[in-house]
mmCIF file of C-alpha atoms in Angstrom:
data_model
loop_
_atom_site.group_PDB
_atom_site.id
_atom_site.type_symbol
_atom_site.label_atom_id
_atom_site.label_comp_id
_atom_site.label_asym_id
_atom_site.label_seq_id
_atom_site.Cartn_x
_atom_site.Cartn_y
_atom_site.Cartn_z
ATOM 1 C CA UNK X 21 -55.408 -32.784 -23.415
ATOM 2 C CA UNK X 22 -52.070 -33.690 -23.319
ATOM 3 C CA UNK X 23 -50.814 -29.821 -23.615
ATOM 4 C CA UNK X 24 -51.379 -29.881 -19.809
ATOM 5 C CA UNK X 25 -48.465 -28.481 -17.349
ATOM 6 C CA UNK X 26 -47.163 -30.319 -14.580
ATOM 7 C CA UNK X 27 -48.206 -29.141 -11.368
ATOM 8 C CA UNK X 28 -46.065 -31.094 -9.379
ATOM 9 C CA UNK X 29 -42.161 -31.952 -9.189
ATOM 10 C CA UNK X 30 -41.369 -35.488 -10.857
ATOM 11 C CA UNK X 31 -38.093 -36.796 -9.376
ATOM 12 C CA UNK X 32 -35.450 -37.739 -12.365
ATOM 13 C CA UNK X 33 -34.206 -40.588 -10.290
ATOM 14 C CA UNK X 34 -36.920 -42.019 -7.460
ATOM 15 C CA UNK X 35 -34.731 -45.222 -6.460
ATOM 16 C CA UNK X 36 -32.198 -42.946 -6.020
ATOM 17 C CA UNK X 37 -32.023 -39.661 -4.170
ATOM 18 C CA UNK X 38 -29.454 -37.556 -3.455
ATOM 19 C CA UNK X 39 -28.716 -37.447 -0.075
ATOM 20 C CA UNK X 40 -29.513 -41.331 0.056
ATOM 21 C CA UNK X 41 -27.424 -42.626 -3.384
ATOM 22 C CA UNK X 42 -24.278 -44.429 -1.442
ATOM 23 C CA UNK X 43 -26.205 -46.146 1.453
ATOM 24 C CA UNK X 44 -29.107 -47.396 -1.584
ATOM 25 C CA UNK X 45 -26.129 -48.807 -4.181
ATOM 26 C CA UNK X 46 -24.172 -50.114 -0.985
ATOM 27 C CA UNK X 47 -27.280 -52.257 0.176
ATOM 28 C CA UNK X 48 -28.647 -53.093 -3.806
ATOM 29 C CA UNK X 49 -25.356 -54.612 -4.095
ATOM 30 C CA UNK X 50 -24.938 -56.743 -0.836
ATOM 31 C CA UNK X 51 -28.600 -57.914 -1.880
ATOM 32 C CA UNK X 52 -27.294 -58.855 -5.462
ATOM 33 C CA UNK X 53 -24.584 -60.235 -3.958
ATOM 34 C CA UNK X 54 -26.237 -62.820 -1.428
ATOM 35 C CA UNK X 55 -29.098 -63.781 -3.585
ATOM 36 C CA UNK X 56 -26.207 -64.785 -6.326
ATOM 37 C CA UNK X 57 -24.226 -66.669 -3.527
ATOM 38 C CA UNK X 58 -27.214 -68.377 -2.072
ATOM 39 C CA UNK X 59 -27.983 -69.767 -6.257
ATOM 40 C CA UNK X 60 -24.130 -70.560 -6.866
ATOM 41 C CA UNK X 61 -23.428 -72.208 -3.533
ATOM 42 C CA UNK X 62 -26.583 -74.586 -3.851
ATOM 43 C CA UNK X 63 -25.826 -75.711 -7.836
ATOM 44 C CA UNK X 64 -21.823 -75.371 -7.533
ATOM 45 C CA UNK X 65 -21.381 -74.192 -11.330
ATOM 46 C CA UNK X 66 -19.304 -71.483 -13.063
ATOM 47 C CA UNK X 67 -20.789 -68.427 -14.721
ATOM 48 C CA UNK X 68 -20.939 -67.178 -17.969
ATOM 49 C CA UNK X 69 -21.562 -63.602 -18.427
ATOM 50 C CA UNK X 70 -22.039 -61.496 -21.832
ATOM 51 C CA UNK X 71 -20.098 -57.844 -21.171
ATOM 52 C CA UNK X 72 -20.900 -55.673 -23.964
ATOM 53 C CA UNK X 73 -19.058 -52.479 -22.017
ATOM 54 C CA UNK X 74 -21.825 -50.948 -20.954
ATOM 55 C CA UNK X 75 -23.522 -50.405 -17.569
ATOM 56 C CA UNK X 76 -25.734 -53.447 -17.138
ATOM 57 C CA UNK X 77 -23.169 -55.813 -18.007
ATOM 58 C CA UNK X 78 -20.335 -54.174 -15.983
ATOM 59 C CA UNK X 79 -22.754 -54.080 -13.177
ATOM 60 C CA UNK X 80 -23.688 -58.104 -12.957
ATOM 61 C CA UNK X 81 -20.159 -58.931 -13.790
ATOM 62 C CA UNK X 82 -18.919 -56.788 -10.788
ATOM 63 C CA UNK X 83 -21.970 -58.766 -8.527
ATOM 64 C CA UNK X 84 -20.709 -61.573 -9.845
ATOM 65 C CA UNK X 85 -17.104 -61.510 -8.910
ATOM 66 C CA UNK X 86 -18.355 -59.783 -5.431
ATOM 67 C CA UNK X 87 -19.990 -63.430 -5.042
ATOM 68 C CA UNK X 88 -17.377 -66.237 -6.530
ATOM 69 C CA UNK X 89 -15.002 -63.826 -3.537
ATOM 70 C CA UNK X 90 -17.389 -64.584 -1.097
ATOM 71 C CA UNK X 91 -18.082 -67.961 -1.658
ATOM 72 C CA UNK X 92 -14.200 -68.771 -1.884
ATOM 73 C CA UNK X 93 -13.710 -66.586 1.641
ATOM 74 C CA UNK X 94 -16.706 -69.253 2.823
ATOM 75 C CA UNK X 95 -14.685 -72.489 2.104
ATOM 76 C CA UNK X 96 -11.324 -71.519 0.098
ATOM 77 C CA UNK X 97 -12.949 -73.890 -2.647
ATOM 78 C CA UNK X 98 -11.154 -73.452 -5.554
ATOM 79 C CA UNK X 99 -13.834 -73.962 -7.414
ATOM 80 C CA UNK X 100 -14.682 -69.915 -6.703
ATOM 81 C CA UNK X 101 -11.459 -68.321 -8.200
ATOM 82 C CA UNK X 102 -12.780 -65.538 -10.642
ATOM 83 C CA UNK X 103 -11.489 -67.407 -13.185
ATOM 84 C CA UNK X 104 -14.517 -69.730 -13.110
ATOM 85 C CA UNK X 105 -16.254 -66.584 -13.942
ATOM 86 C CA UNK X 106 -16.730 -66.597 -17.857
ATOM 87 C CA UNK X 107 -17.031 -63.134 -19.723
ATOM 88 C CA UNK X 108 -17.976 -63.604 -23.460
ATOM 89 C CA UNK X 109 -17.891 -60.048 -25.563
ATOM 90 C CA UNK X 110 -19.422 -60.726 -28.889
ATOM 91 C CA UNK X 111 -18.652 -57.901 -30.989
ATOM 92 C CA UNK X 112 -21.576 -57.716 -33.851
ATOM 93 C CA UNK X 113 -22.566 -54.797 -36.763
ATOM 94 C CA UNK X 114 -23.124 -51.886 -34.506
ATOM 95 C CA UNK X 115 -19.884 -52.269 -31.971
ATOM 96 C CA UNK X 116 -17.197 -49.714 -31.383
ATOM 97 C CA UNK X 117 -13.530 -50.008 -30.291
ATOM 98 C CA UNK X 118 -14.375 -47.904 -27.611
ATOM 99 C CA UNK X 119 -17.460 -50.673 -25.982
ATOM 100 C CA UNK X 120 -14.940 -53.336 -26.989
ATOM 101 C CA UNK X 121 -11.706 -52.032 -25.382
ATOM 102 C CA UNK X 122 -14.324 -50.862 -22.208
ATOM 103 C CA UNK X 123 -15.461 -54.537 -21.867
ATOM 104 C CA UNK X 124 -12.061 -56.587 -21.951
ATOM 105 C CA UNK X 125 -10.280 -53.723 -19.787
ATOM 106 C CA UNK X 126 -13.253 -54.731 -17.212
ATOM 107 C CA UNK X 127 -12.807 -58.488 -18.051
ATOM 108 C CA UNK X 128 -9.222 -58.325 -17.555
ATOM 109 C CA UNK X 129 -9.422 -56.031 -14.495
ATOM 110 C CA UNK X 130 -11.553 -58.235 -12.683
ATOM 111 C CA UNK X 131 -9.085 -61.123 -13.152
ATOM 112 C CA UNK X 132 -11.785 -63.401 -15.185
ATOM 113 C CA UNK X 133 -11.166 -65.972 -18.121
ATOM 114 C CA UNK X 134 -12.403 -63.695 -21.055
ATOM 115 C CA UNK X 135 -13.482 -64.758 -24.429
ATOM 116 C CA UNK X 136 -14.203 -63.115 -27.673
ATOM 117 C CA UNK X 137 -17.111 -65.037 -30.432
ATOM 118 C CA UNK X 138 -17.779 -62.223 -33.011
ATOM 119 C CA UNK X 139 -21.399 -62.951 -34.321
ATOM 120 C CA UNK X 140 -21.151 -61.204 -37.804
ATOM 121 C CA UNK X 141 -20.531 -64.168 -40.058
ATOM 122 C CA UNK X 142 -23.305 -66.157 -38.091
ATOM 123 C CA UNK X 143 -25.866 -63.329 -38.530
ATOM 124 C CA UNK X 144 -25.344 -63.079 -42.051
ATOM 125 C CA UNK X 145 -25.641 -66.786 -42.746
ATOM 126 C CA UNK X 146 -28.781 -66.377 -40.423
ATOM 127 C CA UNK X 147 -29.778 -63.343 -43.004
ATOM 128 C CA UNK X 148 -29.400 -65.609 -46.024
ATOM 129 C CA UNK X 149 -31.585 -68.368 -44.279
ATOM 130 C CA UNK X 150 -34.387 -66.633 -43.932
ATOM 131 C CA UNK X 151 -34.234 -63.919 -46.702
ATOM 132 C CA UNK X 152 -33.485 -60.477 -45.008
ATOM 133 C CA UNK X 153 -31.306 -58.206 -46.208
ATOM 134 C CA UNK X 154 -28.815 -56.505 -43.923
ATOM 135 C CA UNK X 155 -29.295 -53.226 -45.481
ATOM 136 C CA UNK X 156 -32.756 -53.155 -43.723
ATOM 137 C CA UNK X 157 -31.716 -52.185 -40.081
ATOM 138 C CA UNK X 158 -35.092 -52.924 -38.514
ATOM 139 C CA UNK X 159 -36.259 -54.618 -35.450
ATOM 140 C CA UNK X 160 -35.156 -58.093 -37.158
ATOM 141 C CA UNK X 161 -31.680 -56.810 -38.010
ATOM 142 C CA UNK X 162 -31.349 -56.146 -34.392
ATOM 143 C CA UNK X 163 -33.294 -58.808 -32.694
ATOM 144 C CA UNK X 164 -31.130 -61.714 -34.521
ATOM 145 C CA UNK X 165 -27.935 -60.076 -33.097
ATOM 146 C CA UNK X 166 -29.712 -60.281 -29.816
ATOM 147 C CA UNK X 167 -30.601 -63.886 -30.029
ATOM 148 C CA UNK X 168 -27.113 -64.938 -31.737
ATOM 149 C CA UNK X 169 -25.501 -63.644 -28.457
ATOM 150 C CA UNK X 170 -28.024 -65.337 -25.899
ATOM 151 C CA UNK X 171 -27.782 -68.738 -28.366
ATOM 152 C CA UNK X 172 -23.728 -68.482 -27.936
ATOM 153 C CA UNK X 173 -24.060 -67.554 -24.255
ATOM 154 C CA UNK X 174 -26.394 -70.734 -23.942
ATOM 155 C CA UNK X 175 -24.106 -72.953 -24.871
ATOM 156 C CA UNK X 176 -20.565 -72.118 -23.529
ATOM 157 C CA UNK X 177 -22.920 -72.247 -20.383
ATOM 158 C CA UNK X 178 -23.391 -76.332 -21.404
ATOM 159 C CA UNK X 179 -20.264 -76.432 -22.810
ATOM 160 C CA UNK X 180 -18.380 -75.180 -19.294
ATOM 161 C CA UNK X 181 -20.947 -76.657 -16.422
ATOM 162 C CA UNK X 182 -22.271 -72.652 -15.415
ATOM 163 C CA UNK X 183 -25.377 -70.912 -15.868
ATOM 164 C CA UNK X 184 -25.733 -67.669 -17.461
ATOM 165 C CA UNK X 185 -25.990 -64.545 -15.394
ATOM 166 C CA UNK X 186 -28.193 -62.364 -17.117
ATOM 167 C CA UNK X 187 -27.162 -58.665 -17.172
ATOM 168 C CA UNK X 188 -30.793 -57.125 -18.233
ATOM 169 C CA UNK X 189 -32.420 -54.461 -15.620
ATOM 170 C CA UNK X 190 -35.753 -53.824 -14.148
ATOM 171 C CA UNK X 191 -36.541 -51.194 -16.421
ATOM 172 C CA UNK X 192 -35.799 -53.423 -19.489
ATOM 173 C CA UNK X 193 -37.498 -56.095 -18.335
ATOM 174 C CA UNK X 194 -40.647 -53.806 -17.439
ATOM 175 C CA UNK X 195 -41.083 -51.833 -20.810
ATOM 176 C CA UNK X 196 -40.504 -54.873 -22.842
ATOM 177 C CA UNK X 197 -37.010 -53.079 -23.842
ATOM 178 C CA UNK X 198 -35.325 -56.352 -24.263
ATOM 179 C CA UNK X 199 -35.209 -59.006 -27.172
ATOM 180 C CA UNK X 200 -37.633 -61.599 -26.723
ATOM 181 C CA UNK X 201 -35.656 -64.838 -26.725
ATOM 182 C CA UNK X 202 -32.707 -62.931 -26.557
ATOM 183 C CA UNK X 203 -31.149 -60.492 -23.758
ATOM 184 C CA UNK X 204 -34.217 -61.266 -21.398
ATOM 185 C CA UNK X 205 -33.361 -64.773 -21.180
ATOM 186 C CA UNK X 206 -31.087 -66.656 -18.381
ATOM 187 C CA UNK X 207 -30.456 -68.535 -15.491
ATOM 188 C CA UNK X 208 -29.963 -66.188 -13.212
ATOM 189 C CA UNK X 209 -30.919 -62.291 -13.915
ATOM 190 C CA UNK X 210 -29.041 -60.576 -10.786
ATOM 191 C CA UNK X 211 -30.144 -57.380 -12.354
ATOM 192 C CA UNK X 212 -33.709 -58.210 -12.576
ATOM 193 C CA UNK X 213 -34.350 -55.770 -9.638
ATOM 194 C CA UNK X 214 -32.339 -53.010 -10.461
ATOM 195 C CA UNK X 215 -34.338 -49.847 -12.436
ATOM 196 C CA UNK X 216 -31.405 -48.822 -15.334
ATOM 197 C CA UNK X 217 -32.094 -44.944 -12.710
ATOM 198 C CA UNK X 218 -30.189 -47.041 -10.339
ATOM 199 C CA UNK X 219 -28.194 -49.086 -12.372
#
């Protein structure tokens, strides 16, 4: 019977109470942090980050620049400037000025070298290729956007020497709520450990 009440409180955010939120996010971000300078520091590459202005994204880019400051305080290796740091924003059918402006105003913030691909031409050639129309907005309409951007991502990652941080969080990566050879893919997912209540 699934009519049944609740006969006991459910907390709306578990990972992070209350009374305990700044102490949590302080040590969920020095943990980020060192696990992403312990993988950067042994392979010596830059990284190449999608920011799509929303919380994820801004959250592994921010871990991300925490890190390549680190590392340079470590050595002064130039190497580390944030401007090794890659931020791709790959505007597609369902973006708005607002996500847009919110993802190069963090890009340019954070002092990286920011890029813009737009992926609606390519997902309308891929549309034509294998015979879907666009005017159907199901999961296929959606998932090819996905993979366009991890496919782009991919390859400025070969095309620069880095490795892709992923951006995807625990929750995501839990419930399946990411794109199968798409958005759960990386080389590094620094939010892979992160529920979205915490995120």
């Amino acid at each position: 019977d699934y009519s049944m009440e609740l006969i006991r409180h459910v907390e709306s955010h578990p990972f992070a109470p209350a009374d305990k939120i700044e102490d949590i996010c302080r040590e969920a971000l020095a943990i980020q942090t060192d696990a992403l300078c312990g993988r950067l520091s042994k392979i010596g590459s830059k990284a190449i980050l999608g920011i799509s202005g929303g919380l994820d994204s801004t959250l592994a880019l921010i871990v991300t620049a925490l890190a390549f400051d680190r590392l340079s305080m470590n050595g002064s290796v130039p190497q580390w400037s944030r401007k090794n740091i890659i931020g791709v924003t790959m505007p597609g059918f369902g973006t708005t000025s607002r996500t847009r402006g919110n993802a190069w105003d963090l890009m340019e913030a954070l002092g990286i070298t920011c890029r813009e691909i737009p992926i609606g031409a390519a997902v309308q050639q891929h549309f034509k290729d294998i015979g879907h129309d666009p005017a159907i907005q199901d999961a296929t309409y959606e998932n090819s956007q996905a993979r366009e951007r991890t496919q782009i991502l991919m390859d400025v990652a070969n095309q620069t020497g880095g490795i892709v941080v992923g951006t995807g969080d625990l929750s995501e990566l839990a419930l399946g709520w990411a794109t199968y050879n798409g958005d759960h893919m990386s080389m590094y997912g620094v939010n892979a450990g992160i529920p979205k209540t915490l995120v």
